[in-house]
Coordinates of C-alpha atoms in Angstrom, one line a residue:
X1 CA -27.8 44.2 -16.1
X2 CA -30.7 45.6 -14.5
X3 CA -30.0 46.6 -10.9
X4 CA -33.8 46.1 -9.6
X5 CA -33.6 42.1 -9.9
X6 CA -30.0 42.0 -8.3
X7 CA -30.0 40.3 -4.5
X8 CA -28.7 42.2 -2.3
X9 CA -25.7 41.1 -0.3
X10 CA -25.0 42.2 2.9
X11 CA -21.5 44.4 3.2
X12 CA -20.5 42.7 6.2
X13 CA -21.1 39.0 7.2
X14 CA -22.6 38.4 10.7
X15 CA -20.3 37.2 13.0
X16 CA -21.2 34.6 15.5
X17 CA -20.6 35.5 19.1
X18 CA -18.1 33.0 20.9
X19 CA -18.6 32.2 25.0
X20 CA -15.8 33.8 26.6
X21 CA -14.3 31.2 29.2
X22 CA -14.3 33.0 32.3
X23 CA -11.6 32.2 35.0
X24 CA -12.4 31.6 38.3
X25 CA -10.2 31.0 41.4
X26 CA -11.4 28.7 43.8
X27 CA -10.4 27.0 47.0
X28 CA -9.2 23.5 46.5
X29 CA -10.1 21.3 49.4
X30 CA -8.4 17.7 49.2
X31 CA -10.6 15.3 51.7
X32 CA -8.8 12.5 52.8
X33 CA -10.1 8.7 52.8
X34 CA -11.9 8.3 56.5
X35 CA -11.8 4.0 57.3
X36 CA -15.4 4.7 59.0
X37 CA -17.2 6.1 55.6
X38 CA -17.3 4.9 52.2
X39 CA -16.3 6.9 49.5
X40 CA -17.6 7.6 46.2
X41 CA -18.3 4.6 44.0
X42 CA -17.5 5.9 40.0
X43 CA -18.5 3.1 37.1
X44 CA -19.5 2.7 33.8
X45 CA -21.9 0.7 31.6
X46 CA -20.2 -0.3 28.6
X47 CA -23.3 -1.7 27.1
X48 CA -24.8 2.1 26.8
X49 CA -27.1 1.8 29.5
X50 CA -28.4 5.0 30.8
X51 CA -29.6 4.7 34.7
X52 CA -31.0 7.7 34.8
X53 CA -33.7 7.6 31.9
X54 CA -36.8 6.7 33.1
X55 CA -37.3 2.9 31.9
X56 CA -41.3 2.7 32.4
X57 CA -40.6 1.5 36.0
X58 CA -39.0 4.3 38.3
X59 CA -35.3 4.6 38.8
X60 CA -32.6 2.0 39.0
X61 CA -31.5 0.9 42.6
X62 CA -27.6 1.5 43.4
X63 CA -26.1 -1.0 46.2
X64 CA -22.2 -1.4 47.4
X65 CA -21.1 -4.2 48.9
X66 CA -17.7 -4.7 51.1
X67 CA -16.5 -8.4 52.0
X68 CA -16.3 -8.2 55.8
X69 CA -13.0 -9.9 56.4
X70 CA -11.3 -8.2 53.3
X71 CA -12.5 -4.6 53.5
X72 CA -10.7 -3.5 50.0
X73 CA -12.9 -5.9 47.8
X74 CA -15.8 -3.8 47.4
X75 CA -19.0 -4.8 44.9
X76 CA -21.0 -2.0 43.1
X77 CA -25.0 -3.6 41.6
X78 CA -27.4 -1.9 39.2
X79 CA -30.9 -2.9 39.4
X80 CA -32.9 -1.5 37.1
X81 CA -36.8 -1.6 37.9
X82 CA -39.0 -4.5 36.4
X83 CA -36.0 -5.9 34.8
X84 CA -34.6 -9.8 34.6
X85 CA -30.3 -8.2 33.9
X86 CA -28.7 -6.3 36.9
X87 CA -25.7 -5.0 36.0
X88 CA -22.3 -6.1 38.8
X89 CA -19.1 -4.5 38.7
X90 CA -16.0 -5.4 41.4
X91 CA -12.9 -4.0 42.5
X92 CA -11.0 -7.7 42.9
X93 CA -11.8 -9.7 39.2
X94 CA -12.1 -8.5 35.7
X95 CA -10.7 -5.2 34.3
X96 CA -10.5 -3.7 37.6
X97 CA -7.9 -6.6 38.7
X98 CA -5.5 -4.9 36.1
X99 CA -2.7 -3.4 37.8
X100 CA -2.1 0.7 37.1
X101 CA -0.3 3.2 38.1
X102 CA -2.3 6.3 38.1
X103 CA -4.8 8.0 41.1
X104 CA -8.6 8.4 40.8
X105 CA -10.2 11.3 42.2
X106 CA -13.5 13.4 42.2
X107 CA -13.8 17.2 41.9
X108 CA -16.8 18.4 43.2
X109 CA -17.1 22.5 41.9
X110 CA -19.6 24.4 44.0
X111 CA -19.7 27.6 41.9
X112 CA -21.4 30.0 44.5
X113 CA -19.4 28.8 47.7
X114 CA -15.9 29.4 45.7
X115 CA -14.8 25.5 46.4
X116 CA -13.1 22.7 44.4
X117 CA -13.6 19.1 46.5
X118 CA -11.2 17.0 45.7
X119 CA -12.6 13.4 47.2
X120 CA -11.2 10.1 46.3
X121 CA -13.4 7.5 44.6
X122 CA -13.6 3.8 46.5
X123 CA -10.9 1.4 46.0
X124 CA -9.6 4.0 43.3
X125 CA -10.8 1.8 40.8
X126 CA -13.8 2.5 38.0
X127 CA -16.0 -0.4 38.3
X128 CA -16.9 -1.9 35.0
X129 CA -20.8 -2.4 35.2
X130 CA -21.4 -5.3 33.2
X131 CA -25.0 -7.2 32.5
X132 CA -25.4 -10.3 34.7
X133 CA -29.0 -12.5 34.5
X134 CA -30.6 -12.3 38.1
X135 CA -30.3 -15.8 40.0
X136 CA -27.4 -16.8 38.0
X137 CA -23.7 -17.1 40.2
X138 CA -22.2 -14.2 38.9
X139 CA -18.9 -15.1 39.7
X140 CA -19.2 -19.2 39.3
X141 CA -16.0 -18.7 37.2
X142 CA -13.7 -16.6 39.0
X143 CA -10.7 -18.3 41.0
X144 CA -11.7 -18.2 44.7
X145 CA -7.9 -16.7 45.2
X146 CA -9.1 -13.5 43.2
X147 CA -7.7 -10.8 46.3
X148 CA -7.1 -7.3 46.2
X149 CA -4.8 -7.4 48.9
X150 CA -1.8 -4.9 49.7
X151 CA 1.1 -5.4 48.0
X152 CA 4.1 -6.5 50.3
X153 CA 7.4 -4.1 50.0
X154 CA 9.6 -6.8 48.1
X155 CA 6.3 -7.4 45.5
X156 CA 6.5 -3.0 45.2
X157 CA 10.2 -3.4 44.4
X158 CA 10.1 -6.5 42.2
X159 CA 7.5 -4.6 40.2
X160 CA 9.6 -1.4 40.1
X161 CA 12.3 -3.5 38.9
X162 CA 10.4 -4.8 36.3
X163 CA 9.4 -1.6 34.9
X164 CA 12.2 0.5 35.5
X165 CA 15.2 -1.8 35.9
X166 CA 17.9 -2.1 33.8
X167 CA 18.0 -5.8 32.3
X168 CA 21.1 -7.0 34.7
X169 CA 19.0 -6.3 37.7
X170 CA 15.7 -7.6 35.7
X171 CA 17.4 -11.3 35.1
X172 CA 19.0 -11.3 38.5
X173 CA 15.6 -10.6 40.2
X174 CA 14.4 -13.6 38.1
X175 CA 17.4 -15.7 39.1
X176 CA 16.3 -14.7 42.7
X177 CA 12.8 -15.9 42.2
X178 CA 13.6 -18.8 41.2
X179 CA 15.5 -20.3 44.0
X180 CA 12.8 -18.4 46.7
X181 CA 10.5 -20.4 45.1
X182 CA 10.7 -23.5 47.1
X183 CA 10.5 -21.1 50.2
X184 CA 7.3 -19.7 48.9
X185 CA 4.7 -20.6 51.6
X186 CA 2.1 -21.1 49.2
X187 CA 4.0 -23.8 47.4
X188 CA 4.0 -25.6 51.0
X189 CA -0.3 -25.3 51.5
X190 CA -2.1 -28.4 51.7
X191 CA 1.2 -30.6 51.4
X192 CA 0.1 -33.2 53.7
X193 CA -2.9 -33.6 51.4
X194 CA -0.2 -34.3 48.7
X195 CA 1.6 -36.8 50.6
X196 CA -1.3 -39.0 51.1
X197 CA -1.3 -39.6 47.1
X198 CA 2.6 -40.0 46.8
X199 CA 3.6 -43.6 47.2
X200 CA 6.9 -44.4 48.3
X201 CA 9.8 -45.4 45.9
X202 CA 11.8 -47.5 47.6
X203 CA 14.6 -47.8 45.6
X204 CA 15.3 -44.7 45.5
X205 CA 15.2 -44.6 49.4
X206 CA 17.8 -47.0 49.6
X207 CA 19.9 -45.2 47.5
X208 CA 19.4 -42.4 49.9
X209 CA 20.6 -44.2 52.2
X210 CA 23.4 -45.8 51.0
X211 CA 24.5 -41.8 49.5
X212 CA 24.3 -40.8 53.2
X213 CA 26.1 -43.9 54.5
X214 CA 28.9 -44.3 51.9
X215 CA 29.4 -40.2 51.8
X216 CA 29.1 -39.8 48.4
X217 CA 27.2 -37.6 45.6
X218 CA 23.8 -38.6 44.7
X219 CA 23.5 -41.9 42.5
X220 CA 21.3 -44.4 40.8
X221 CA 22.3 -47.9 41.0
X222 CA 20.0 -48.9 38.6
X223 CA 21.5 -47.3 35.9
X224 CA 22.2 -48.0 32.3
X225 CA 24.3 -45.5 31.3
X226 CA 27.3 -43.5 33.0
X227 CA 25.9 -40.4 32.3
X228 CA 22.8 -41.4 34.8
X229 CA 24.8 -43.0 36.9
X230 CA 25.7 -40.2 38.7
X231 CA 22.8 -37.4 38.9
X232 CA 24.6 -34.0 37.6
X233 CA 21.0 -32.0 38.1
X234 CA 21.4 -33.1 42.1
X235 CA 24.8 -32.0 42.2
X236 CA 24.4 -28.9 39.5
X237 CA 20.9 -27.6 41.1
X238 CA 18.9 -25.9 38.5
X239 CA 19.5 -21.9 39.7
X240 CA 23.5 -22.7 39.8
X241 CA 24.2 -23.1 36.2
X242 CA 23.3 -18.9 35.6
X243 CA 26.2 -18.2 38.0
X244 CA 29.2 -20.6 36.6
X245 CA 29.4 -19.0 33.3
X246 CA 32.7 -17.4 33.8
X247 CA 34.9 -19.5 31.8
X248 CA 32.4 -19.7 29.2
X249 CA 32.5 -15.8 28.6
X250 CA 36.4 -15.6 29.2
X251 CA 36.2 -17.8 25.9
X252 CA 34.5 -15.2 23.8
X253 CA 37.8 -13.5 24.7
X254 CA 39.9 -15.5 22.2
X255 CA 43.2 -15.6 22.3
X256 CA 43.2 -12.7 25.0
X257 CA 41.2 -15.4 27.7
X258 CA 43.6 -15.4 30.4
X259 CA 43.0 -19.2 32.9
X260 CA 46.4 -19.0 34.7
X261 CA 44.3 -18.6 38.2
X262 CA 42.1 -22.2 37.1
X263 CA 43.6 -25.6 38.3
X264 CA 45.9 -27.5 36.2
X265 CA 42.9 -29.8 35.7
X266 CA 41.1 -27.5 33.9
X267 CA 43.8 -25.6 31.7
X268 CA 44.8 -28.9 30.5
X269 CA 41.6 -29.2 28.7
X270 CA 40.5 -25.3 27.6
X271 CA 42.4 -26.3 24.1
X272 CA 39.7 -29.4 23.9
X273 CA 36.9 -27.4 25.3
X274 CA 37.9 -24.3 22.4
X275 CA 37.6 -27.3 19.5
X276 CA 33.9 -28.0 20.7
X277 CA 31.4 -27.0 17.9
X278 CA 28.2 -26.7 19.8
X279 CA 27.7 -24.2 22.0
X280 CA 25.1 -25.7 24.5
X281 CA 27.6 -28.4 25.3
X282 CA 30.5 -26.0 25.4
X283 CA 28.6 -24.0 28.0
X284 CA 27.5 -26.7 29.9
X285 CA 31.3 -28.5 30.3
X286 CA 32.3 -25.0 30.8
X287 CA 30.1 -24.2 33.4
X288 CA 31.2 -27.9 34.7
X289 CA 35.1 -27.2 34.6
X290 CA 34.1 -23.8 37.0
X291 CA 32.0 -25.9 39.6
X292 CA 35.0 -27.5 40.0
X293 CA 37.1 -24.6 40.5
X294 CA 35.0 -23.1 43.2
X295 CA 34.8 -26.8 45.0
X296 CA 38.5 -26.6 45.0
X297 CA 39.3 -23.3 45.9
X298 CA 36.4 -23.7 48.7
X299 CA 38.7 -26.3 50.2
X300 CA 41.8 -24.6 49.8
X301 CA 39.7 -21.7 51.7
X302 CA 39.4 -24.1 55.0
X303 CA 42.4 -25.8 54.9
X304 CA 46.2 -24.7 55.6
X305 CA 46.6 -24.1 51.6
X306 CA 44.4 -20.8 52.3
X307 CA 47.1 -18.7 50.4
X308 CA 46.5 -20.5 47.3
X309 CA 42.5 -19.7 47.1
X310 CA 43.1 -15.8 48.1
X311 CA 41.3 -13.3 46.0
X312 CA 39.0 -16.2 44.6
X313 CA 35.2 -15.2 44.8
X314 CA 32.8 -17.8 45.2
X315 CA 29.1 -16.6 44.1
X316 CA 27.1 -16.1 47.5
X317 CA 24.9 -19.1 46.2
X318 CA 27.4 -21.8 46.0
X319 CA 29.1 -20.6 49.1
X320 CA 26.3 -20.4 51.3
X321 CA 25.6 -24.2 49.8
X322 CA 29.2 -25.4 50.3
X323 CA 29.0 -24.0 53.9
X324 CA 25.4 -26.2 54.9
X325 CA 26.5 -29.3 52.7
X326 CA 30.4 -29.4 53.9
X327 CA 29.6 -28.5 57.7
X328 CA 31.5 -25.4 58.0
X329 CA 32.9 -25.1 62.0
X330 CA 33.4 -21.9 63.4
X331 CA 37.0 -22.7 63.3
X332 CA 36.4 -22.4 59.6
X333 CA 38.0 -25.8 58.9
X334 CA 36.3 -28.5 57.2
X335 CA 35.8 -32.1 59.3
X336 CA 37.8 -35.0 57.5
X337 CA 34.9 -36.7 56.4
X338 CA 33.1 -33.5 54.6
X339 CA 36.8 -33.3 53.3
X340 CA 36.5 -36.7 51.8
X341 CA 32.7 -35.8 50.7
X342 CA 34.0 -32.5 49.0
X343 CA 36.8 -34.5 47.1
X344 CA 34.4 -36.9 45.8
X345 CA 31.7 -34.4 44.1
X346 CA 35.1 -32.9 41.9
X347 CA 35.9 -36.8 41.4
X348 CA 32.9 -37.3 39.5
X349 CA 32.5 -33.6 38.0
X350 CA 36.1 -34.8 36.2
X351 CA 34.4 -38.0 35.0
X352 CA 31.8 -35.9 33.5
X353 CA 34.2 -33.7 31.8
X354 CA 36.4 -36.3 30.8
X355 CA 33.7 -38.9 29.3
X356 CA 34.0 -41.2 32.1
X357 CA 37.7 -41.9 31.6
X358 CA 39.8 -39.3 33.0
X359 CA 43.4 -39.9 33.9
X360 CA 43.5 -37.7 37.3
X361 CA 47.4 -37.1 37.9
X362 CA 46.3 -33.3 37.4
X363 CA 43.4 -33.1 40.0
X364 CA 45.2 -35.0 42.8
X365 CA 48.1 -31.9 42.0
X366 CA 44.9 -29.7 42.1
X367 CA 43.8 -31.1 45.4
X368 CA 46.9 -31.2 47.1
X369 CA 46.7 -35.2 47.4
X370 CA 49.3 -38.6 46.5
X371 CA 47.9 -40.4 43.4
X372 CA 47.1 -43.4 45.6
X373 CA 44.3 -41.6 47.8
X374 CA 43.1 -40.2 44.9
X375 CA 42.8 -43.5 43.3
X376 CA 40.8 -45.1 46.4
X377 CA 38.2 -42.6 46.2
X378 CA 37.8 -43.2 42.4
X379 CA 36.9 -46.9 43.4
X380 CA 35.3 -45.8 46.5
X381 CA 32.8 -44.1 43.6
X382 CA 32.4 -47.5 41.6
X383 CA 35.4 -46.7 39.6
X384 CA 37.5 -49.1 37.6
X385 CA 41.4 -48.4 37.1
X386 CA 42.8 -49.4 33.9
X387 CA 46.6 -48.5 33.0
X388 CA 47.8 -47.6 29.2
X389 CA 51.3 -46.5 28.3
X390 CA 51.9 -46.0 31.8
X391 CA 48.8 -43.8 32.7
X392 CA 46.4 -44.6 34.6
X393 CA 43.0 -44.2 34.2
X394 CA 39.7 -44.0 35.9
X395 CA 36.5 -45.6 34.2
X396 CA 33.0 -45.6 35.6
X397 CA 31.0 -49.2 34.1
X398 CA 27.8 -49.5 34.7
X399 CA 25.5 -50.6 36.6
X400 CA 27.5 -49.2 39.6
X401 CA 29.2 -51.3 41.9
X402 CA 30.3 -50.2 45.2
X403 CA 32.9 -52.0 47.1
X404 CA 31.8 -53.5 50.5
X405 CA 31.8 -51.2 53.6
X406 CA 34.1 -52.4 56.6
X407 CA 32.9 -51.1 59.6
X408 CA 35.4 -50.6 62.1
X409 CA 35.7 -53.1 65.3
X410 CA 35.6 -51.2 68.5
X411 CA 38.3 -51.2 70.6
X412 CA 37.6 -53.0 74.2

């Protein structure tokens, strides 16, 4: 191999040089938010804009606008020169609505002065520049309740608890927000607007009336059926039903379920509740059957048989309901006639449990009562009493009939 024609090849390789990164300390300087001056306003043009290339037409005009009665919504426009697009981006709609968790700030690094600025950027949101046609309603489409507005310190912990919470305390916040809602203020705006376009049923205003007057549970004369004769969703509010769900649970139990502290009314029927195939109406009778015990115990609470109802809690909902509905004295004792109003609303719970035909020797015993009393306030309710192999029985036929109210004469 001749040695003239071979290339020559360098021993060593060249290396390339790599940039050292040099460390510098600095001073960090944090500047806090001042109300009187705007801070910096950091966005971004997803389209690929470039503001600061020279379009043919000089450079792009920058403007910020704050709403004056709501200082936090703040508005950040784009013009670019001899151009028909402007590009808007907002603090209060769009991608910028989004909650987050995290902090924006600016670092300004003056080399020679030894400084790191730490300033925080406007509304600590990046604006989201996005192309909008000049003389077209940028925001025709957005709801005109689009705020940023602070967030109150039960909407903090609500959120924290959504996040963070186990999931007890995640479904009992929801089971609180559902029975605020009808305290919401917002679900009260414009209602006499609304009650110009509701018309006035009155049927069901008589029957109001007559509820009142004849001191009974709500009730619908008109009814076809037993089951509607009687509302159960007036008497069992919606938000109640999560919090009676004892004795359905203690069934999951099996043979270790322990009811010896339930009323004889409803021991007497776990054995038929147990045989029940499907479990939404096992819950619900179930969930029944423990309205029932908490009515009863609630009496037994206010009256002299106080001993037999110790121990027994009552979930803070129903009891703060029982108190306003069965006009709880400071005396703690309950007036005869809420008495009489109390007894009625487990008389017609046992009708529901019990088909409509319930023989009620056991819930008089429950409510420390004679069968005859018992049996007037079963007719007082629209009742029929039928007797069979010496039992007697209480039937509801429908449509309801009421027997007639005797007002009492007064005494001269």
């Amino acid at each position: 191999m001749d040695s003239d024609t071979e290339e020559t090849k360098p021993k060593h390789p060249k290396k390339e040089k790599k940039k050292k990164n040099k460390k510098k300390e600095v001073e960090v300087e944090v500047v806090r938010e001042h109300p009187n001056k705007t801070p910096p306003v950091v966005g971004y043009f997803p389209s690929g804009f470039d503001p600061v290339k020279n379009h043919g037409g000089g450079p792009s005009n920058f403007q910020v606008y704050r709403h004056r009665s709501m200082p936090k919504r703040l508005e950040l426009v784009v013009r670019p020169p001899r151009s028909s697009v402007e590009f808007v981006g907002t603090s209060y709609a769009g991608e910028a609505a989004a909650r987050h968790r995290a902090k924006y700030a600016l670092g300004v690094l003056d080399k020679e002065a030894g400084t790191l600025k730490v300033v925080p950027i406007a509304g600590n949101k990046i604006f989201r520049l996005e192309p909008k046609v000049k003389g077209v309603g940028a925001f025709e489409n957005e709801p005109a309740n689009s705020t940023l507005e602070e967030m109150t310190q039960q909407q903090k912990f609500a959120e924290t608890t959504s996040i963070w919470g186990t999931k007890k305390d995640i479904e009992k916040a929801k089971k609180k927000l559902a029975l605020r809602q009808d305290e919401d203020p917002d679900s009260q705006r414009n209602l006499d607007v609304k009650m110009k376009s509701v018309t006035v049923n009155k049927k069901a205003l008589e029957s109001t009336e007559s509820h009142v007057s004849r001191n009974i549970p709500p009730y619908d004369a008109s009814a076809t059926t037993p089951q509607e004769a009687y509302i159960l969703d007036k008497i069992i509010l919606k938000g109640e039903w999560d919090y009676l769900e004892d004795i359905y649970n203690n069934l999951q139990r099996g043979e270790e379920a322990d009811f010896s502290a339930y009323p004889t009314f409803v021991r007497n029927r776990i054995e038929r509740l147990r045989k029940i195939k499907d479990e939404s109406e096992k819950k619900q009778l179930s969930c029944i059957f423990s309205y029932i015990n908490h009515l009863i115990k609630f009496k037994d609470q206010h009256s002299f048989d106080v001993l037999s109802a110790k121990g027994h809690k009552i979930p803070n909902i129903l009891r703060h309901k029982f108190s306003n509905m069965f006009a709880v004295s400071e005396s703690k004792r309950l007036p005869p006639e809420k008495i009489s109003l109390l007894i009625c609303y487990v008389l017609v719970l046992t009708l529901f449990s019990d088909e409509f035909r319930t023989d009620y020797t056991d819930i008089a015993k429950d409510l420390s009562m004679n069968i005859l009393p018992v049996r007037q306030l079963y007719e007082h309710l629209g009742c029929k009493i039928s007797r069979q192999k010496n039992i007697f029985y209480a039937t509801l036929p429908v449509p309801l009939k009421f027997p007639e109210l005797r007002q009492r004469k007064r005494k001269r």
